PDB file of C-alpha atoms in Angstrom:
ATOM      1  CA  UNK A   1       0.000   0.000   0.000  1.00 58.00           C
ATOM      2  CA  UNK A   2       1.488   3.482  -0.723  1.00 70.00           C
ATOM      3  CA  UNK A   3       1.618   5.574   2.341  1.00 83.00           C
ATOM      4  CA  UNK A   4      -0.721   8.726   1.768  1.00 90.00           C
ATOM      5  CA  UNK A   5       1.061  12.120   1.810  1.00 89.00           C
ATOM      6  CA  UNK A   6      -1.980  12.986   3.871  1.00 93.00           C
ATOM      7  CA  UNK A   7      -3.833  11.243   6.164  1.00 92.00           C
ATOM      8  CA  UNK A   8      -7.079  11.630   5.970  1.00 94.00           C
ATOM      9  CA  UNK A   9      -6.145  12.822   2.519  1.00 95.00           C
ATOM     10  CA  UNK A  10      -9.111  15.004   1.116  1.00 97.00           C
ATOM     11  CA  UNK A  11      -9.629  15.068  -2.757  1.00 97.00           C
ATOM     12  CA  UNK A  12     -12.572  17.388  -4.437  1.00 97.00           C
ATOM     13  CA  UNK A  13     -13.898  16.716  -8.388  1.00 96.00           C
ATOM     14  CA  UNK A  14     -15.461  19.407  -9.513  1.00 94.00           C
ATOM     15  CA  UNK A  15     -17.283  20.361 -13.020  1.00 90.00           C
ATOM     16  CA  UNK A  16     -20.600  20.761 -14.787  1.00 87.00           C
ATOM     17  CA  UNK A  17     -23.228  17.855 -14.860  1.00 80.00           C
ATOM     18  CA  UNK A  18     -22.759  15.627 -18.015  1.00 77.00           C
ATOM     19  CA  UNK A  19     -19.011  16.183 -18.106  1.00 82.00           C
ATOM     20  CA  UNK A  20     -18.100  12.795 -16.147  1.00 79.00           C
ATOM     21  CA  UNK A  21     -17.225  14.224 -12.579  1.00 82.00           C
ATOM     22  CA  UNK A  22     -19.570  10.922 -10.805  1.00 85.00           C
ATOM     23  CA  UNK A  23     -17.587   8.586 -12.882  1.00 87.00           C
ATOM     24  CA  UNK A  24     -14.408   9.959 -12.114  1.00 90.00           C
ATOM     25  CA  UNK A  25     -14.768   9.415  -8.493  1.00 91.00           C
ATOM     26  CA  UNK A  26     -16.143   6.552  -8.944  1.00 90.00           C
ATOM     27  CA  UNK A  27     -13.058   5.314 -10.639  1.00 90.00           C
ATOM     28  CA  UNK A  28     -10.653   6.949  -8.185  1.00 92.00           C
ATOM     29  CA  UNK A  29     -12.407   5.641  -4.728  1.00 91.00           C
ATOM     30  CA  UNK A  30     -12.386   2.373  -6.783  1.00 90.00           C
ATOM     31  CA  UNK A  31      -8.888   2.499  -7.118  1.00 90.00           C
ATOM     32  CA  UNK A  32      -8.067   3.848  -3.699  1.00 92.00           C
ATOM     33  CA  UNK A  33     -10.190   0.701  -2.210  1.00 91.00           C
ATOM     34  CA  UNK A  34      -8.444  -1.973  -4.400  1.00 90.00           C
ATOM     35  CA  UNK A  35      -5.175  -0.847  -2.811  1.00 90.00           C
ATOM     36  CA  UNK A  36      -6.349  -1.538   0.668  1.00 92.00           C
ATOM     37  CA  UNK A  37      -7.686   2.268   1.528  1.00 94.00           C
ATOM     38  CA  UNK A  38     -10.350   3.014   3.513  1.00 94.00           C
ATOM     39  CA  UNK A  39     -12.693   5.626   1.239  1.00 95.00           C
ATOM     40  CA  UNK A  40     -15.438   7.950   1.540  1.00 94.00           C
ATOM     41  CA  UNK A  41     -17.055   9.506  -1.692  1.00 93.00           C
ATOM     42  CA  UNK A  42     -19.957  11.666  -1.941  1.00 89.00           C
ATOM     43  CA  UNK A  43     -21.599  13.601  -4.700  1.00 79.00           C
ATOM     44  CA  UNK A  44     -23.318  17.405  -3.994  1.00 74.00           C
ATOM     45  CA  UNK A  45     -25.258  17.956  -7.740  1.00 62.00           C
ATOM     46  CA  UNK A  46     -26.620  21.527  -8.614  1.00 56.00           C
ATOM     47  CA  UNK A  47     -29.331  21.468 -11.689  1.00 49.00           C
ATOM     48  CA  UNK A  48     -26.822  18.852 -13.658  1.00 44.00           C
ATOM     49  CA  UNK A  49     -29.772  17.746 -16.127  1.00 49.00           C
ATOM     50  CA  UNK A  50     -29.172  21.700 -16.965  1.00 52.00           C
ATOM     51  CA  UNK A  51     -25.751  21.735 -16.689  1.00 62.00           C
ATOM     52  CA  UNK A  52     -25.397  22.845 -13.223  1.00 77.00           C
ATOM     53  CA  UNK A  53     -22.545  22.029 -10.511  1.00 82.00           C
ATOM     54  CA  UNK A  54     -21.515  18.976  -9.617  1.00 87.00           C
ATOM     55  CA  UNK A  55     -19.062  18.420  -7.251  1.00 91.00           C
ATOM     56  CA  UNK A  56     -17.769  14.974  -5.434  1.00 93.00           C
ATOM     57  CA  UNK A  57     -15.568  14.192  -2.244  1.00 95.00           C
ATOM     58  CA  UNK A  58     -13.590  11.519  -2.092  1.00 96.00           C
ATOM     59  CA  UNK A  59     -11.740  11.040   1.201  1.00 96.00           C
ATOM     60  CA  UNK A  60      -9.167   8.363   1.658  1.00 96.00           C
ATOM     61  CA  UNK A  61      -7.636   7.144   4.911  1.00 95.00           C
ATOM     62  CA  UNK A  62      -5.079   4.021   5.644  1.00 93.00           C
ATOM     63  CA  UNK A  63      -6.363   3.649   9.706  1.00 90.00           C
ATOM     64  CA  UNK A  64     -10.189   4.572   9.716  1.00 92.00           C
ATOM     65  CA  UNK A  65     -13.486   5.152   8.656  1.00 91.00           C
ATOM     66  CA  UNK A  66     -14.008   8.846   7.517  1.00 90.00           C
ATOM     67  CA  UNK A  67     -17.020  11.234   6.962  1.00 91.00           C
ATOM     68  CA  UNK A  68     -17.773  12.319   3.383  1.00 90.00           C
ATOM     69  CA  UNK A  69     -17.336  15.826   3.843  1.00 92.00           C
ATOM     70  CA  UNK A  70     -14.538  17.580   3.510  1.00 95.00           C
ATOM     71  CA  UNK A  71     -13.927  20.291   5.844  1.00 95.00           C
ATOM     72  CA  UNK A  72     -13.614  24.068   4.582  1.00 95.00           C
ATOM     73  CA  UNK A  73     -10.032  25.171   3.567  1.00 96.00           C
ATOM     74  CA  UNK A  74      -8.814  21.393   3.759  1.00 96.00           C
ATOM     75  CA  UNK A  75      -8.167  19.725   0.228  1.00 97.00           C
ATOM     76  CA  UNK A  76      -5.103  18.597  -0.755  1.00 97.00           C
ATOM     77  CA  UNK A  77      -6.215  18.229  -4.184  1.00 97.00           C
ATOM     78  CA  UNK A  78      -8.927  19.962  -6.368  1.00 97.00           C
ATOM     79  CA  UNK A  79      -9.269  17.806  -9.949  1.00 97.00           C
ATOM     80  CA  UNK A  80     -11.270  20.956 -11.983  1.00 96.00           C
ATOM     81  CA  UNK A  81     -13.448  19.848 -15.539  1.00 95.00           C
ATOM     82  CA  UNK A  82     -14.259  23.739 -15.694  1.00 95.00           C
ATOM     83  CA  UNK A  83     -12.272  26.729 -15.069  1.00 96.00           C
ATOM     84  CA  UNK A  84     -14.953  28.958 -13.361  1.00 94.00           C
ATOM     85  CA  UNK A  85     -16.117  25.394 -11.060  1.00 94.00           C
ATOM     86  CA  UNK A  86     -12.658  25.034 -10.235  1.00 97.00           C
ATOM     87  CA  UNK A  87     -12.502  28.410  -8.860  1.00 97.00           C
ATOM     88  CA  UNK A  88     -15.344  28.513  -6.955  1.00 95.00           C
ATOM     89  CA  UNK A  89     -14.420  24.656  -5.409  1.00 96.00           C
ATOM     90  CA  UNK A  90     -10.571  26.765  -4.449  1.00 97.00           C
ATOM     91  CA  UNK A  91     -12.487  29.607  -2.860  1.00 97.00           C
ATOM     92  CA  UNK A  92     -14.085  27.132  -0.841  1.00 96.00           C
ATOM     93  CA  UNK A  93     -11.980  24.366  -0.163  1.00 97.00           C
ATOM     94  CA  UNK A  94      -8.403  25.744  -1.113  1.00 97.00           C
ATOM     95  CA  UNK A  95      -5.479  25.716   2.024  1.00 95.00           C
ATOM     96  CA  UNK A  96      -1.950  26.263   1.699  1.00 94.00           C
ATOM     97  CA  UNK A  97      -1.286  22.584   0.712  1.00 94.00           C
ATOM     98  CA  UNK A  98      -3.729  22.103  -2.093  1.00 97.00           C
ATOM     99  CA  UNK A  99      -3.031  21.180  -5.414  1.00 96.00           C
ATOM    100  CA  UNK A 100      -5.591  21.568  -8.456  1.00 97.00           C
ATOM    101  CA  UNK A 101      -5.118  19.962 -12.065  1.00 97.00           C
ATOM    102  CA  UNK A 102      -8.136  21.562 -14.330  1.00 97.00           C
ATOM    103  CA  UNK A 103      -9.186  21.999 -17.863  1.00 96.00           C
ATOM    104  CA  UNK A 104      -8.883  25.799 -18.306  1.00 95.00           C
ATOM    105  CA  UNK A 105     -11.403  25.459 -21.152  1.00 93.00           C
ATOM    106  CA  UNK A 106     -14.916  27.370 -20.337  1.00 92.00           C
ATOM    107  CA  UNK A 107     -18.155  26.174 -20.847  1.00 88.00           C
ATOM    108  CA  UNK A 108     -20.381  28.444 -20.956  1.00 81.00           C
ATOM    109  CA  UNK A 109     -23.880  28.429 -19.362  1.00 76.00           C
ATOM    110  CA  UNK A 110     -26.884  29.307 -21.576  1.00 72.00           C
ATOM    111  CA  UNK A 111     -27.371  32.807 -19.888  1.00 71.00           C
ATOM    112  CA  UNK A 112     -23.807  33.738 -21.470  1.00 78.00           C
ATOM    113  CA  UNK A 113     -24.936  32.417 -24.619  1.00 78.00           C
ATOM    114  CA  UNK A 114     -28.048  34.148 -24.860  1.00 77.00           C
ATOM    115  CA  UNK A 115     -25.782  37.392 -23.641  1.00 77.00           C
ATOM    116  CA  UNK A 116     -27.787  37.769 -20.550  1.00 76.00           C
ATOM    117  CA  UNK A 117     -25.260  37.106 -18.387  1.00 81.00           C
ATOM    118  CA  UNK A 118     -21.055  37.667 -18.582  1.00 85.00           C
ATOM    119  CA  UNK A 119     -18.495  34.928 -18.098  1.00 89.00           C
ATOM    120  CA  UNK A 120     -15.623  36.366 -15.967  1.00 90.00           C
ATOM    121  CA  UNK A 121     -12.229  37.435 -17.056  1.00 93.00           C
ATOM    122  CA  UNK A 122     -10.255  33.889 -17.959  1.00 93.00           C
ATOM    123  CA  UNK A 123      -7.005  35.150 -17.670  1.00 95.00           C
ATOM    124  CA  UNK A 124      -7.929  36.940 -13.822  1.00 95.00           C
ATOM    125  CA  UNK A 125      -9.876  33.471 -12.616  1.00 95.00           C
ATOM    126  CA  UNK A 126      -6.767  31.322 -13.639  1.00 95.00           C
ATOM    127  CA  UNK A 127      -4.726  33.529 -11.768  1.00 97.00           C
ATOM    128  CA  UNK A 128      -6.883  33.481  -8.817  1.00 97.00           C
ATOM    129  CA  UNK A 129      -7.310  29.679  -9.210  1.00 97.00           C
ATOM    130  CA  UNK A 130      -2.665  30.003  -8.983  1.00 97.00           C
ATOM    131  CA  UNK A 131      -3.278  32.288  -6.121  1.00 97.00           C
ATOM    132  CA  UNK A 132      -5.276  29.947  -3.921  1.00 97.00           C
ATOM    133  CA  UNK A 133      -3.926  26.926  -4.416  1.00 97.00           C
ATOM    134  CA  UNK A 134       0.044  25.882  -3.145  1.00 96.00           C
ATOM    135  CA  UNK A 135       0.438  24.729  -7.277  1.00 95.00           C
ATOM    136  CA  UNK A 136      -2.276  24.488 -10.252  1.00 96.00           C
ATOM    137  CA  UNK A 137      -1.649  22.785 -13.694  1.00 96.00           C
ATOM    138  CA  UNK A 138      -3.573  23.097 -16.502  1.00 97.00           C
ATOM    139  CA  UNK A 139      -4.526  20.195 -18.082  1.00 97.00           C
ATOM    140  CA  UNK A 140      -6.615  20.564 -21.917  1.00 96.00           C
ATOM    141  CA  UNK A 141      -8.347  17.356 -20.878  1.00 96.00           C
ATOM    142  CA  UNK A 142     -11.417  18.007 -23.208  1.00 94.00           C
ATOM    143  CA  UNK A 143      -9.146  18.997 -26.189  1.00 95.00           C
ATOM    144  CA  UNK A 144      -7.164  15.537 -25.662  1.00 97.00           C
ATOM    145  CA  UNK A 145     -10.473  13.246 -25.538  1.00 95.00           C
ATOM    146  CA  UNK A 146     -11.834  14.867 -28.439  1.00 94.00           C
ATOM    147  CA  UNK A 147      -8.670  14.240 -30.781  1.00 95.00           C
ATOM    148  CA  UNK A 148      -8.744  10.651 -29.195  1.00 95.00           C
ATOM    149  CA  UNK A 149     -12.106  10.358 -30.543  1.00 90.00           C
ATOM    150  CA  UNK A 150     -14.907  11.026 -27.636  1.00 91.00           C
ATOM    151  CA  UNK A 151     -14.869  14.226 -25.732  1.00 87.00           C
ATOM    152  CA  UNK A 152     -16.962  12.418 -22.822  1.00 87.00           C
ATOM    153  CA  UNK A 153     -13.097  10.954 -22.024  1.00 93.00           C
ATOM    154  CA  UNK A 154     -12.190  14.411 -20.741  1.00 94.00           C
ATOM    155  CA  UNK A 155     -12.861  12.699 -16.996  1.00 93.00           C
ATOM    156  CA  UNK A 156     -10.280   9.639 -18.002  1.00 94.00           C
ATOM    157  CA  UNK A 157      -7.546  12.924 -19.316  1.00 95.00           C
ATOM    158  CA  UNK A 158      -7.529  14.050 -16.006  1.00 95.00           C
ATOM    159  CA  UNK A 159      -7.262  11.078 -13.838  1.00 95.00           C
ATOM    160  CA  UNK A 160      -4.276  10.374 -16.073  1.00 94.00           C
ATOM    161  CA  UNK A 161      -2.589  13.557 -15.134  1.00 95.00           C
ATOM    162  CA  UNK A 162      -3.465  13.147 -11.376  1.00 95.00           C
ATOM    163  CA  UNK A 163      -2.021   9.466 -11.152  1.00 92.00           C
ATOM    164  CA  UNK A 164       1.452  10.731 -12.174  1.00 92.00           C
ATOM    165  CA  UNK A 165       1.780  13.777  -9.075  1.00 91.00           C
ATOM    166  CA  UNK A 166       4.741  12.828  -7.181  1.00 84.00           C
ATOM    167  CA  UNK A 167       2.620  13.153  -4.132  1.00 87.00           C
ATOM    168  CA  UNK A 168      -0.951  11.177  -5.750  1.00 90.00           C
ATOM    169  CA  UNK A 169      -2.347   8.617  -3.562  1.00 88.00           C
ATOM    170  CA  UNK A 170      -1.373   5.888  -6.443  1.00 88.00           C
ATOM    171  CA  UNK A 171       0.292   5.524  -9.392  1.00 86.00           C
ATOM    172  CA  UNK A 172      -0.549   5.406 -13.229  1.00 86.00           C
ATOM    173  CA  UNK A 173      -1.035   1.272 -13.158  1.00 88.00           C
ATOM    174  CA  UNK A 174      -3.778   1.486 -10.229  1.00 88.00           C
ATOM    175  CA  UNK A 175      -5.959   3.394 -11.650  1.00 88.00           C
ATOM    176  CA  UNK A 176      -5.038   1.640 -15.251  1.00 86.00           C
ATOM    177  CA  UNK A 177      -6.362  -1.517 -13.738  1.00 87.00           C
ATOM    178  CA  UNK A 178      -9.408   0.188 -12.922  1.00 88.00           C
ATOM    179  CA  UNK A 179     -10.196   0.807 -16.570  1.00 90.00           C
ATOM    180  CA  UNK A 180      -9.557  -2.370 -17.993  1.00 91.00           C
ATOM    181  CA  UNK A 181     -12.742  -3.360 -15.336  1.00 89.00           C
ATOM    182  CA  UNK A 182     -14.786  -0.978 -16.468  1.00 89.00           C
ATOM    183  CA  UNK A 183     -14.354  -0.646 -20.068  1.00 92.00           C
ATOM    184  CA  UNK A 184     -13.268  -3.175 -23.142  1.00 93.00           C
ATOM    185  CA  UNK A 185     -12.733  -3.455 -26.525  1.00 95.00           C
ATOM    186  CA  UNK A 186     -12.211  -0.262 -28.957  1.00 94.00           C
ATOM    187  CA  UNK A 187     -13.749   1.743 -25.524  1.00 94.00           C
ATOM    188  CA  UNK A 188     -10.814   0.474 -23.389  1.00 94.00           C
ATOM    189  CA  UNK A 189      -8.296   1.560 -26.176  1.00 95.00           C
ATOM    190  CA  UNK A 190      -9.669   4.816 -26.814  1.00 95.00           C
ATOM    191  CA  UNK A 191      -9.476   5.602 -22.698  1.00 93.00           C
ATOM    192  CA  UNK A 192      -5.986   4.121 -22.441  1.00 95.00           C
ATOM    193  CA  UNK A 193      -5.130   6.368 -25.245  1.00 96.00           C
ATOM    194  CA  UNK A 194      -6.848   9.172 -23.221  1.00 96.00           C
ATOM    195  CA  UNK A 195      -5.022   8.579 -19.992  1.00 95.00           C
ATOM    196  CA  UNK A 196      -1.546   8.237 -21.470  1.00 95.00           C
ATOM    197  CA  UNK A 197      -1.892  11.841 -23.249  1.00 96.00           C
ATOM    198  CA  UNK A 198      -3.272  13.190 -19.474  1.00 95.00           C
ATOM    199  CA  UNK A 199       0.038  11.719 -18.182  1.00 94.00           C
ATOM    200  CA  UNK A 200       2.152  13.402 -21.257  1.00 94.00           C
ATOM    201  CA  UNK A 201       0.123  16.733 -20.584  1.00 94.00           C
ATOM    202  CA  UNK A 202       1.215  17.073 -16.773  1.00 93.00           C
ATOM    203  CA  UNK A 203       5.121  15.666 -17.728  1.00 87.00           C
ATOM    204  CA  UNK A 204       4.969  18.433 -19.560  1.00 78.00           C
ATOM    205  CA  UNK A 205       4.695  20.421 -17.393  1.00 75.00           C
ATOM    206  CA  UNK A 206       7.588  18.968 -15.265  1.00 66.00           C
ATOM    207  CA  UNK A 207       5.096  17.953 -12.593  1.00 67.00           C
ATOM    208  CA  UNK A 208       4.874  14.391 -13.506  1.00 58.00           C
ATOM    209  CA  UNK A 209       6.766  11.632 -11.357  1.00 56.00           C
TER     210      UNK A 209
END
């Protein structure tokens, strides 16, 4: 079992319903339990048939039972599938030891579309995102599914890139494992494919292990 940088170590998944942020922790506390953890993962969901907020806790511990909340100010990692959700999870949950990886790609809700409303400045909210958090990495998870053939894989982009932190609760063949459970055939490859280029996006960023 790999000892936990943290312990209880607190991890928060944040993005926009129908972008994959339930089946991402579902694949991570999967993961995390298969190595011997004990883990708590809950989901909090906004309007997500309308694209709201979603936003999951997974909490991991090697000696006990946790709670699924995670307390204010106390991630050690924020894993962002939206820019502006990723801020607004680092306002909340952000300390001096956190760590986000996000896709700094927006998606906009339908009031910006229709012009009734205004996204906020990109560049300031990534900066703010850098400010809160002890290190940030962007991560063009959606950009990598879609040129590996299914955008939906944005969730499997970003697990990649997490697995290969120096300091991630496991490595890039636990959660691997995990995937060849849940998926097969030409859906297996295409996510393999997925969560090597999430693993090339971070070592290129010379965060990777």
């Amino acid at each position: 079992m790999k000892k936990l940088s943290y312990d209880p170590l607190n991890i928060v998944i944040c993005g926009i319903g129908g972008q994959g942020n339930v089946l991402a922790s579902e694949v991570l506390g999967s993961a995390m339990n298969d190595l011997g953890f004990h883990v708590a993962v809950g989901e909090t969901y906004g309007a997500s048939q309308r694209g709201g907020s979603v936003m999951s806790h997974v909490r991991v511990s090697a000696a006990r039972e946790l709670g699924v909340l995670i307390p204010a100010g106390e991630a050690h990692f924020i894993i962002g599938f939206e820019p502006l959700e990723t801020l607004r999870i680092a306002r909340l949950y952000a300390g001096t030891k956190t760590r986000a990886i996000y896709d700094p790609r927006p998606v906009y809700p339908q009031g910006v579309l229709r012009g009734a409303q205004s996204y906020p400045d990109l560049s300031a909210l990534r900066e703010e995102i850098r400010a809160l958090c002890a290190e940030a990495w962007e991560i063009p998870a959606a950009e990598i599914a879609l040129d590996c053939g299914d955008a939906r894989a944005a969730n499997i982009a970003l697990l990649g890139a997490f697995s290969c932190l120096p300091d991630a609760p496991l490595g890039k063949a636990d959660l691997a494992e995990i995937l060849k459970q849940r998926f097969h055939g030409s859906v297996l490859d295409m996510n393999e494919r997925v969560f090597a280029r999430g693993c090339v996006a971070l070592a290129g960023k010379g965060a990777a292990q």
